Amino acid sequence: DVKVTQSSRYLVKRTGEKVFLECVQDMDHENMFWYRQDPGLGLRLIYFSYDVKMKEKGDIPEGYSVSREKKERFSLILESASTNQTSMYLCASETARTASDGELFFGEGSRLTVL
Amino acid sequence: AQKVTQAQTEISVVEKEDVTLDCVYETRDTTYYLFWYKQPPSGELVFLIRRNSFDEQNEISGRYSWNFQKSTSSFNFTITASQVVDSAVYFCALSESGSNYKLTFGKGTLLTVNP
């Protein structure tokens, strides 16, 4: 079974702290994604990566950065956490994008609270 | 502009009832894909189905069925004889050739099936 593992299920951080959310997948997938999920807003794409050291902005990249040094690991970084970044963060992966792809495998999510 | 609309925010049914979750999409592309994902209380989204724009055939998988109608830009999901385990948030999603097949999710419908 494909496994996408997010390092922390729950985090509580202070405003201004640097926050790292880690995601690891074990199926050699090329593509990885970070979404945030908020009530009433659904899932919104923050960043995605199609290959090691490659990254592209999603719909709401402001306040975030990412790192993909190894194929299996995709990290989301909040350089200076703010209260409006309190949210559920979901990592996902999929095999190389083809015209018929879109079957994402998701982790269980990381619920971040910024005080 | 919102491209995937799930007008039903919450639905509550009694076990064994049939329930339909609505999804309306908007796209200018002729090649696109539609998806449904399920998010149970554990938090991990699970892929249910993918449909391409050239295949309007309805699909049935056990108690689940999907009705794709291009004329009304809808991709509705019906659960027959609902069960408590069907309680989850259900997301409809769209990927378009013009957006490099990135997924755009609807806001989700929370389905509660009561015993």
PDB file of N, CA and C in Angstrom, chain A residues 11-104:
ATOM      1  N   LEU A  11       0.407  20.239  15.973  1.00  0.00           N
ATOM      2  CA  LEU A  11       1.480  21.137  16.394  1.00  0.00           C
ATOM      3  C   LEU A  11       0.859  22.417  16.930  1.00  0.00           C
ATOM      4  N   VAL A  12       1.510  22.966  17.939  1.00  0.00           N
ATOM      5  CA  VAL A  12       1.137  24.271  18.454  1.00  0.00           C
ATOM      6  C   VAL A  12       2.389  25.132  18.456  1.00  0.00           C
ATOM      7  N   LYS A  13       2.328  26.252  17.773  1.00  0.00           N
ATOM      8  CA  LYS A  13       3.484  27.135  17.642  1.00  0.00           C
ATOM      9  C   LYS A  13       3.088  28.562  18.007  1.00  0.00           C
ATOM     10  N   ARG A  14       4.110  29.360  18.242  1.00  0.00           N
ATOM     11  CA  ARG A  14       3.895  30.776  18.567  1.00  0.00           C
ATOM     12  C   ARG A  14       4.074  31.620  17.316  1.00  0.00           C
ATOM     13  N   THR A  15       3.399  32.731  17.281  1.00  0.00           N
ATOM     14  CA  THR A  15       3.553  33.686  16.188  1.00  0.00           C
ATOM     15  C   THR A  15       5.021  34.044  16.032  1.00  0.00           C
ATOM     16  N   GLY A  16       5.489  34.005  14.783  1.00  0.00           N
ATOM     17  CA  GLY A  16       6.868  34.357  14.495  1.00  0.00           C
ATOM     18  C   GLY A  16       7.822  33.186  14.471  1.00  0.00           C
ATOM     19  N   GLU A  17       7.398  32.038  14.971  1.00  0.00           N
ATOM     20  CA  GLU A  17       8.266  30.867  14.949  1.00  0.00           C
ATOM     21  C   GLU A  17       8.408  30.322  13.531  1.00  0.00           C
ATOM     22  N   LYS A  18       9.510  29.660  13.288  1.00  0.00           N
ATOM     23  CA  LYS A  18       9.702  28.955  12.021  1.00  0.00           C
ATOM     24  C   LYS A  18       9.157  27.541  12.200  1.00  0.00           C
ATOM     25  N   VAL A  19       8.360  27.100  11.243  1.00  0.00           N
ATOM     26  CA  VAL A  19       7.694  25.808  11.366  1.00  0.00           C
ATOM     27  C   VAL A  19       8.043  24.940  10.165  1.00  0.00           C
ATOM     28  N   PHE A  20       8.373  23.704  10.448  1.00  0.00           N
ATOM     29  CA  PHE A  20       8.650  22.725   9.396  1.00  0.00           C
ATOM     30  C   PHE A  20       7.605  21.617   9.458  1.00  0.00           C
ATOM     31  N   LEU A  21       6.958  21.368   8.339  1.00  0.00           N
ATOM     32  CA  LEU A  21       6.054  20.224   8.223  1.00  0.00           C
ATOM     33  C   LEU A  21       6.684  19.263   7.233  1.00  0.00           C
ATOM     34  N   GLU A  22       6.875  18.035   7.700  1.00  0.00           N
ATOM     35  CA  GLU A  22       7.571  17.054   6.880  1.00  0.00           C
ATOM     36  C   GLU A  22       6.595  16.029   6.309  1.00  0.00           C
ATOM     37  N   CYS A  23       6.880  15.587   5.110  1.00  0.00           N
ATOM     38  CA  CYS A  23       6.056  14.583   4.441  1.00  0.00           C
ATOM     39  C   CYS A  23       6.963  13.606   3.718  1.00  0.00           C
ATOM     40  N   VAL A  24       6.698  12.332   3.922  1.00  0.00           N
ATOM     41  CA  VAL A  24       7.494  11.289   3.276  1.00  0.00           C
ATOM     42  C   VAL A  24       6.557  10.286   2.625  1.00  0.00           C
ATOM     43  N   GLN A  25       6.868   9.917   1.385  1.00  0.00           N
ATOM     44  CA  GLN A  25       6.083   8.877   0.702  1.00  0.00           C
ATOM     45  C   GLN A  25       7.020   7.739   0.310  1.00  0.00           C
ATOM     46  N   ASP A  26       6.433   6.544   0.299  1.00  0.00           N
ATOM     47  CA  ASP A  26       7.272   5.354   0.114  1.00  0.00           C
ATOM     48  C   ASP A  26       7.016   4.636  -1.205  1.00  0.00           C
ATOM     49  N   MET A  27       6.399   5.317  -2.155  1.00  0.00           N
ATOM     50  CA  MET A  27       6.062   4.636  -3.407  1.00  0.00           C
ATOM     51  C   MET A  27       6.805   5.209  -4.609  1.00  0.00           C
ATOM     52  N   ASP A  28       7.877   5.917  -4.360  1.00  0.00           N
ATOM     53  CA  ASP A  28       8.710   6.424  -5.460  1.00  0.00           C
ATOM     54  C   ASP A  28       7.921   7.345  -6.404  1.00  0.00           C
ATOM     55  N   HIS A  29       6.981   8.072  -5.859  1.00  0.00           N
ATOM     56  CA  HIS A  29       6.194   8.987  -6.671  1.00  0.00           C
ATOM     57  C   HIS A  29       6.990  10.225  -7.043  1.00  0.00           C
ATOM     58  N   GLU A  30       6.790  10.675  -8.288  1.00  0.00           N
ATOM     59  CA  GLU A  30       7.483  11.881  -8.734  1.00  0.00           C
ATOM     60  C   GLU A  30       6.852  13.146  -8.167  1.00  0.00           C
ATOM     61  N   ASN A  31       5.530  13.164  -8.098  1.00  0.00           N
ATOM     62  CA  ASN A  31       4.827  14.403  -7.781  1.00  0.00           C
ATOM     63  C   ASN A  31       4.384  14.439  -6.329  1.00  0.00           C
ATOM     64  N   MET A  32       4.618  15.590  -5.713  1.00  0.00           N
ATOM     65  CA  MET A  32       4.167  15.762  -4.339  1.00  0.00           C
ATOM     66  C   MET A  32       3.538  17.133  -4.191  1.00  0.00           C
ATOM     67  N   PHE A  33       2.593  17.227  -3.241  1.00  0.00           N
ATOM     68  CA  PHE A  33       1.766  18.419  -3.101  1.00  0.00           C
ATOM     69  C   PHE A  33       1.568  18.765  -1.615  1.00  0.00           C
ATOM     70  N   TRP A  34       1.415  20.056  -1.370  1.00  0.00           N
ATOM     71  CA  TRP A  34       0.947  20.522  -0.064  1.00  0.00           C
ATOM     72  C   TRP A  34      -0.330  21.327  -0.248  1.00  0.00           C
ATOM     73  N   TYR A  35      -1.357  20.920   0.504  1.00  0.00           N
ATOM     74  CA  TYR A  35      -2.629  21.622   0.527  1.00  0.00           C
ATOM     75  C   TYR A  35      -2.884  22.094   1.950  1.00  0.00           C
ATOM     76  N   ARG A  36      -3.707  23.129   2.056  1.00  0.00           N
ATOM     77  CA  ARG A  36      -4.266  23.430   3.359  1.00  0.00           C
ATOM     78  C   ARG A  36      -5.779  23.333   3.264  1.00  0.00           C
ATOM     79  N   GLN A  37      -6.364  22.882   4.354  1.00  0.00           N
ATOM     80  CA  GLN A  37      -7.804  22.662   4.390  1.00  0.00           C
ATOM     81  C   GLN A  37      -8.404  23.491   5.500  1.00  0.00           C
ATOM     82  N   ASP A  38      -9.352  24.330   5.146  1.00  0.00           N
ATOM     83  CA  ASP A  38     -10.020  25.183   6.111  1.00  0.00           C
ATOM     84  C   ASP A  38     -11.525  25.032   5.979  1.00  0.00           C
ATOM     85  N   PRO A  39     -12.240  25.117   7.078  1.00  0.00           N
ATOM     86  CA  PRO A  39     -13.703  24.967   7.020  1.00  0.00           C
ATOM     87  C   PRO A  39     -14.320  25.968   6.051  1.00  0.00           C
ATOM     88  N   GLY A  40     -15.178  25.448   5.188  1.00  0.00           N
ATOM     89  CA  GLY A  40     -15.860  26.316   4.241  1.00  0.00           C
ATOM     90  C   GLY A  40     -15.047  26.709   3.024  1.00  0.00           C
ATOM     91  N   LEU A  41     -13.780  26.331   3.005  1.00  0.00           N
ATOM     92  CA  LEU A  41     -12.917  26.695   1.868  1.00  0.00           C
ATOM     93  C   LEU A  41     -12.402  25.491   1.103  1.00  0.00           C
ATOM     94  N   GLY A  42     -12.602  24.318   1.622  1.00  0.00           N
ATOM     95  CA  GLY A  42     -12.118  23.125   0.937  1.00  0.00           C
ATOM     96  C   GLY A  42     -10.607  23.017   0.991  1.00  0.00           C
ATOM     97  N   LEU A  43     -10.032  22.387  -0.012  1.00  0.00           N
ATOM     98  CA  LEU A  43      -8.586  22.213  -0.102  1.00  0.00           C
ATOM     99  C   LEU A  43      -8.016  23.225  -1.073  1.00  0.00           C
ATOM    100  N   ARG A  44      -6.973  23.888  -0.661  1.00  0.00           N
ATOM    101  CA  ARG A  44      -6.298  24.850  -1.533  1.00  0.00           C
ATOM    102  C   ARG A  44      -4.828  24.480  -1.654  1.00  0.00           C
ATOM    103  N   LEU A  45      -4.336  24.524  -2.877  1.00  0.00           N
ATOM    104  CA  LEU A  45      -2.984  24.090  -3.171  1.00  0.00           C
ATOM    105  C   LEU A  45      -1.981  25.173  -2.824  1.00  0.00           C
ATOM    106  N   ILE A  46      -0.980  24.818  -2.019  1.00  0.00           N
ATOM    107  CA  ILE A  46       0.038  25.778  -1.598  1.00  0.00           C
ATOM    108  C   ILE A  46       1.244  25.719  -2.544  1.00  0.00           C
ATOM    109  N   TYR A  47       1.839  24.547  -2.633  1.00  0.00           N
ATOM    110  CA  TYR A  47       2.996  24.306  -3.496  1.00  0.00           C
ATOM    111  C   TYR A  47       2.938  22.875  -3.994  1.00  0.00           C
ATOM    112  N   PHE A  48       3.617  22.646  -5.114  1.00  0.00           N
ATOM    113  CA  PHE A  48       3.785  21.271  -5.551  1.00  0.00           C
ATOM    114  C   PHE A  48       5.140  21.103  -6.207  1.00  0.00           C
ATOM    115  N   SER A  49       5.506  19.863  -6.378  1.00  0.00           N
ATOM    116  CA  SER A  49       6.828  19.549  -6.916  1.00  0.00           C
ATOM    117  C   SER A  49       6.709  18.362  -7.849  1.00  0.00           C
ATOM    118  N   TYR A  50       7.261  18.497  -9.037  1.00  0.00           N
ATOM    119  CA  TYR A  50       7.238  17.405 -10.003  1.00  0.00           C
ATOM    120  C   TYR A  50       8.536  16.609 -10.024  1.00  0.00           C
ATOM    121  N   ASP A  51       9.530  17.088  -9.277  1.00  0.00           N
ATOM    122  CA  ASP A  51      10.799  16.363  -9.288  1.00  0.00           C
ATOM    123  C   ASP A  51      11.663  16.913  -8.163  1.00  0.00           C
ATOM    124  N   VAL A  52      12.712  16.196  -7.868  1.00  0.00           N
ATOM    125  CA  VAL A  52      13.645  16.657  -6.846  1.00  0.00           C
ATOM    126  C   VAL A  52      14.161  18.047  -7.217  1.00  0.00           C
ATOM    127  N   LYS A  53      14.217  18.900  -6.213  1.00  0.00           N
ATOM    128  CA  LYS A  53      14.701  20.282  -6.336  1.00  0.00           C
ATOM    129  C   LYS A  53      13.825  21.147  -7.238  1.00  0.00           C
ATOM    130  N   MET A  54      12.708  20.644  -7.664  1.00  0.00           N
ATOM    131  CA  MET A  54      11.791  21.452  -8.451  1.00  0.00           C
ATOM    132  C   MET A  54      10.567  21.777  -7.614  1.00  0.00           C
ATOM    133  N   LYS A  55      10.060  22.979  -7.779  1.00  0.00           N
ATOM    134  CA  LYS A  55       8.870  23.388  -7.047  1.00  0.00           C
ATOM    135  C   LYS A  55       8.109  24.402  -7.874  1.00  0.00           C
ATOM    136  N   GLU A  56       6.819  24.389  -7.680  1.00  0.00           N
ATOM    137  CA  GLU A  56       5.977  25.371  -8.350  1.00  0.00           C
ATOM    138  C   GLU A  56       4.931  25.882  -7.376  1.00  0.00           C
ATOM    139  N   LYS A  57       4.601  27.134  -7.502  1.00  0.00           N
ATOM    140  CA  LYS A  57       3.601  27.731  -6.633  1.00  0.00           C
ATOM    141  C   LYS A  57       2.207  27.232  -6.998  1.00  0.00           C
ATOM    142  N   GLY A  58       1.442  27.035  -5.963  1.00  0.00           N
ATOM    143  CA  GLY A  58       0.045  26.700  -6.168  1.00  0.00           C
ATOM    144  C   GLY A  58      -0.802  27.955  -6.115  1.00  0.00           C
ATOM    145  N   ASP A  59      -1.956  27.841  -5.531  1.00  0.00           N
ATOM    146  CA  ASP A  59      -2.898  28.962  -5.514  1.00  0.00           C
ATOM    147  C   ASP A  59      -2.668  29.934  -4.361  1.00  0.00           C
ATOM    148  N   ILE A  60      -2.070  29.454  -3.269  1.00  0.00           N
ATOM    149  CA  ILE A  60      -1.886  30.306  -2.087  1.00  0.00           C
ATOM    150  C   ILE A  60      -0.486  30.133  -1.502  1.00  0.00           C
ATOM    151  N   PRO A  61       0.566  30.479  -2.232  1.00  0.00           N
ATOM    152  CA  PRO A  61       1.931  30.249  -1.747  1.00  0.00           C
ATOM    153  C   PRO A  61       2.452  31.267  -0.739  1.00  0.00           C
ATOM    154  N   GLU A  62       1.759  32.384  -0.604  1.00  0.00           N
ATOM    155  CA  GLU A  62       2.289  33.474   0.230  1.00  0.00           C
ATOM    156  C   GLU A  62       2.457  33.025   1.681  1.00  0.00           C
ATOM    157  N   GLY A  63       3.647  33.284   2.206  1.00  0.00           N
ATOM    158  CA  GLY A  63       3.929  32.924   3.591  1.00  0.00           C
ATOM    159  C   GLY A  63       4.493  31.534   3.768  1.00  0.00           C
ATOM    160  N   TYR A  64       4.669  30.825   2.642  1.00  0.00           N
ATOM    161  CA  TYR A  64       5.166  29.453   2.687  1.00  0.00           C
ATOM    162  C   TYR A  64       6.347  29.282   1.735  1.00  0.00           C
ATOM    163  N   SER A  65       7.177  28.312   2.035  1.00  0.00           N
ATOM    164  CA  SER A  65       8.176  27.843   1.095  1.00  0.00           C
ATOM    165  C   SER A  65       8.242  26.331   1.232  1.00  0.00           C
ATOM    166  N   VAL A  66       8.939  25.697   0.289  1.00  0.00           N
ATOM    167  CA  VAL A  66       9.023  24.241   0.305  1.00  0.00           C
ATOM    168  C   VAL A  66      10.450  23.814  -0.021  1.00  0.00           C
ATOM    169  N   SER A  67      10.700  22.569   0.285  1.00  0.00           N
ATOM    170  CA  SER A  67      12.003  21.991  -0.015  1.00  0.00           C
ATOM    171  C   SER A  67      11.811  20.545  -0.435  1.00  0.00           C
ATOM    172  N   ARG A  68      12.484  20.192  -1.526  1.00  0.00           N
ATOM    173  CA  ARG A  68      12.457  18.785  -1.947  1.00  0.00           C
ATOM    174  C   ARG A  68      13.868  18.393  -2.361  1.00  0.00           C
ATOM    175  N   GLU A  69      14.631  17.947  -1.403  1.00  0.00           N
ATOM    176  CA  GLU A  69      16.020  17.524  -1.611  1.00  0.00           C
ATOM    177  C   GLU A  69      16.110  16.060  -2.003  1.00  0.00           C
ATOM    178  N   LYS A  70      15.134  15.287  -1.599  1.00  0.00           N
ATOM    179  CA  LYS A  70      15.077  13.871  -1.951  1.00  0.00           C
ATOM    180  C   LYS A  70      13.697  13.562  -2.508  1.00  0.00           C
ATOM    181  N   LYS A  71      13.642  12.572  -3.355  1.00  0.00           N
ATOM    182  CA  LYS A  71      12.400  12.253  -4.054  1.00  0.00           C
ATOM    183  C   LYS A  71      11.275  11.935  -3.083  1.00  0.00           C
ATOM    184  N   GLU A  72      11.585  11.257  -1.999  1.00  0.00           N
ATOM    185  CA  GLU A  72      10.537  10.780  -1.117  1.00  0.00           C
ATOM    186  C   GLU A  72      10.080  11.822  -0.095  1.00  0.00           C
ATOM    187  N   ARG A  73      10.754  12.937   0.003  1.00  0.00           N
ATOM    188  CA  ARG A  73      10.472  13.885   1.086  1.00  0.00           C
ATOM    189  C   ARG A  73      10.139  15.273   0.540  1.00  0.00           C
ATOM    190  N   PHE A  74       9.056  15.826   1.063  1.00  0.00           N
ATOM    191  CA  PHE A  74       8.628  17.160   0.616  1.00  0.00           C
ATOM    192  C   PHE A  74       8.258  17.943   1.869  1.00  0.00           C
ATOM    193  N   SER A  75       8.994  18.999   2.120  1.00  0.00           N
ATOM    194  CA  SER A  75       8.814  19.755   3.355  1.00  0.00           C
ATOM    195  C   SER A  75       8.136  21.094   3.078  1.00  0.00           C
ATOM    196  N   LEU A  76       7.246  21.443   3.967  1.00  0.00           N
ATOM    197  CA  LEU A  76       6.587  22.760   3.912  1.00  0.00           C
ATOM    198  C   LEU A  76       7.149  23.604   5.046  1.00  0.00           C
ATOM    199  N   ILE A  77       7.520  24.826   4.732  1.00  0.00           N
ATOM    200  CA  ILE A  77       8.169  25.697   5.717  1.00  0.00           C
ATOM    201  C   ILE A  77       7.375  26.978   5.869  1.00  0.00           C
ATOM    202  N   LEU A  78       7.088  27.298   7.109  1.00  0.00           N
ATOM    203  CA  LEU A  78       6.493  28.591   7.427  1.00  0.00           C
ATOM    204  C   LEU A  78       7.613  29.401   8.068  1.00  0.00           C
ATOM    205  N   GLU A  79       8.136  30.367   7.355  1.00  0.00           N
ATOM    206  CA  GLU A  79       9.315  31.112   7.822  1.00  0.00           C
ATOM    207  C   GLU A  79       9.027  31.871   9.108  1.00  0.00           C
ATOM    208  N   SER A  80       7.836  32.435   9.200  1.00  0.00           N
ATOM    209  CA  SER A  80       7.434  33.191  10.387  1.00  0.00           C
ATOM    210  C   SER A  80       5.935  32.993  10.560  1.00  0.00           C
ATOM    211  N   ALA A  81       5.595  32.020  11.378  1.00  0.00           N
ATOM    212  CA  ALA A  81       4.193  31.616  11.477  1.00  0.00           C
ATOM    213  C   ALA A  81       3.309  32.767  11.958  1.00  0.00           C
ATOM    214  N   SER A  82       2.127  32.808  11.379  1.00  0.00           N
ATOM    215  CA  SER A  82       1.138  33.804  11.799  1.00  0.00           C
ATOM    216  C   SER A  82      -0.163  33.094  12.129  1.00  0.00           C
ATOM    217  N   THR A  83      -1.008  33.785  12.873  1.00  0.00           N
ATOM    218  CA  THR A  83      -2.254  33.141  13.332  1.00  0.00           C
ATOM    219  C   THR A  83      -3.144  32.726  12.168  1.00  0.00           C
ATOM    220  N   ASN A  84      -3.069  33.429  11.048  1.00  0.00           N
ATOM    221  CA  ASN A  84      -3.926  33.051   9.910  1.00  0.00           C
ATOM    222  C   ASN A  84      -3.407  31.819   9.169  1.00  0.00           C
ATOM    223  N   GLN A  85      -2.310  31.274   9.658  1.00  0.00           N
ATOM    224  CA  GLN A  85      -1.820  30.018   9.107  1.00  0.00           C
ATOM    225  C   GLN A  85      -2.255  28.820   9.962  1.00  0.00           C
ATOM    226  N   THR A  86      -3.060  29.077  10.958  1.00  0.00           N
ATOM    227  CA  THR A  86      -3.680  27.987  11.706  1.00  0.00           C
ATOM    228  C   THR A  86      -4.595  27.225  10.763  1.00  0.00           C
ATOM    229  N   SER A  87      -4.339  25.947  10.594  1.00  0.00           N
ATOM    230  CA  SER A  87      -5.071  25.192   9.584  1.00  0.00           C
ATOM    231  C   SER A  87      -4.692  23.720   9.662  1.00  0.00           C
ATOM    232  N   MET A  88      -5.384  22.928   8.830  1.00  0.00           N
ATOM    233  CA  MET A  88      -4.994  21.538   8.595  1.00  0.00           C
ATOM    234  C   MET A  88      -4.172  21.508   7.312  1.00  0.00           C
ATOM    235  N   TYR A  89      -3.002  20.914   7.382  1.00  0.00           N
ATOM    236  CA  TYR A  89      -2.125  20.824   6.222  1.00  0.00           C
ATOM    237  C   TYR A  89      -2.062  19.378   5.742  1.00  0.00           C
ATOM    238  N   LEU A  90      -2.313  19.206   4.461  1.00  0.00           N
ATOM    239  CA  LEU A  90      -2.363  17.870   3.875  1.00  0.00           C
ATOM    240  C   LEU A  90      -1.289  17.728   2.809  1.00  0.00           C
ATOM    241  N   CYS A  91      -0.546  16.659   2.924  1.00  0.00           N
ATOM    242  CA  CYS A  91       0.459  16.327   1.924  1.00  0.00           C
ATOM    243  C   CYS A  91      -0.110  15.222   1.032  1.00  0.00           C
ATOM    244  N   ALA A  92       0.253  15.250  -0.236  1.00  0.00           N
ATOM    245  CA  ALA A  92      -0.205  14.212  -1.153  1.00  0.00           C
ATOM    246  C   ALA A  92       0.888  13.894  -2.158  1.00  0.00           C
ATOM    247  N   SER A  93       0.809  12.703  -2.718  1.00  0.00           N
ATOM    248  CA  SER A  93       1.759  12.336  -3.765  1.00  0.00           C
ATOM    249  C   SER A  93       1.037  11.562  -4.852  1.00  0.00           C
ATOM    250  N   GLU A  94       1.662  11.509  -6.005  1.00  0.00           N
ATOM    251  CA  GLU A  94       1.144  10.704  -7.111  1.00  0.00           C
ATOM    252  C   GLU A  94       2.302  10.366  -8.026  1.00  0.00           C
ATOM    253  N   THR A  95       2.079   9.347  -8.854  1.00  0.00           N
ATOM    254  CA  THR A  95       3.105   8.991  -9.811  1.00  0.00           C
ATOM    255  C   THR A  95       3.148  10.066 -10.897  1.00  0.00           C
ATOM    256  N   ALA A  96       4.078   9.964 -11.824  1.00  0.00           N
ATOM    257  CA  ALA A  96       4.300  11.031 -12.794  1.00  0.00           C
ATOM    258  C   ALA A  96       3.015  11.432 -13.481  1.00  0.00           C
ATOM    259  N   ARG A  97       2.824  12.693 -13.634  1.00  0.00           N
ATOM    260  CA  ARG A  97       1.608  13.243 -14.216  1.00  0.00           C
ATOM    261  C   ARG A  97       1.454  12.785 -15.673  1.00  0.00           C
ATOM    262  N   THR A  98       0.361  12.193 -15.969  1.00  0.00           N
ATOM    263  CA  THR A  98       0.000  11.876 -17.352  1.00  0.00           C
ATOM    264  C   THR A  98      -1.364  12.485 -17.593  1.00  0.00           C
ATOM    265  N   ALA A  99      -1.844  12.349 -18.765  1.00  0.00           N
ATOM    266  CA  ALA A  99      -3.136  12.945 -19.085  1.00  0.00           C
ATOM    267  C   ALA A  99      -4.268  12.305 -18.308  1.00  0.00           C
ATOM    268  N   SER A 100      -4.051  11.162 -17.764  1.00  0.00           N
ATOM    269  CA  SER A 100      -5.133  10.486 -17.061  1.00  0.00           C
ATOM    270  C   SER A 100      -4.862  10.356 -15.577  1.00  0.00           C
ATOM    271  N   ASP A 101      -3.983  11.161 -15.022  1.00  0.00           N
ATOM    272  CA  ASP A 101      -3.645  11.029 -13.607  1.00  0.00           C
ATOM    273  C   ASP A 101      -4.585  11.847 -12.731  1.00  0.00           C
ATOM    274  N   GLY A 102      -4.228  12.082 -11.540  1.00  0.00           N
ATOM    275  CA  GLY A 102      -5.061  12.826 -10.603  1.00  0.00           C
ATOM    276  C   GLY A 102      -5.416  11.995  -9.400  1.00  0.00           C
ATOM    277  N   GLU A 103      -4.980  10.754  -9.380  1.00  0.00           N
ATOM    278  CA  GLU A 103      -5.231   9.909  -8.221  1.00  0.00           C
ATOM    279  C   GLU A 103      -4.150  10.199  -7.192  1.00  0.00           C
ATOM    280  N   LEU A 104      -4.477  11.091  -6.290  1.00  0.00           N
ATOM    281  CA  LEU A 104      -3.537  11.486  -5.251  1.00  0.00           C
ATOM    282  C   LEU A 104      -3.653  10.570  -4.045  1.00  0.00           C
TER     283      LEU A 104
END
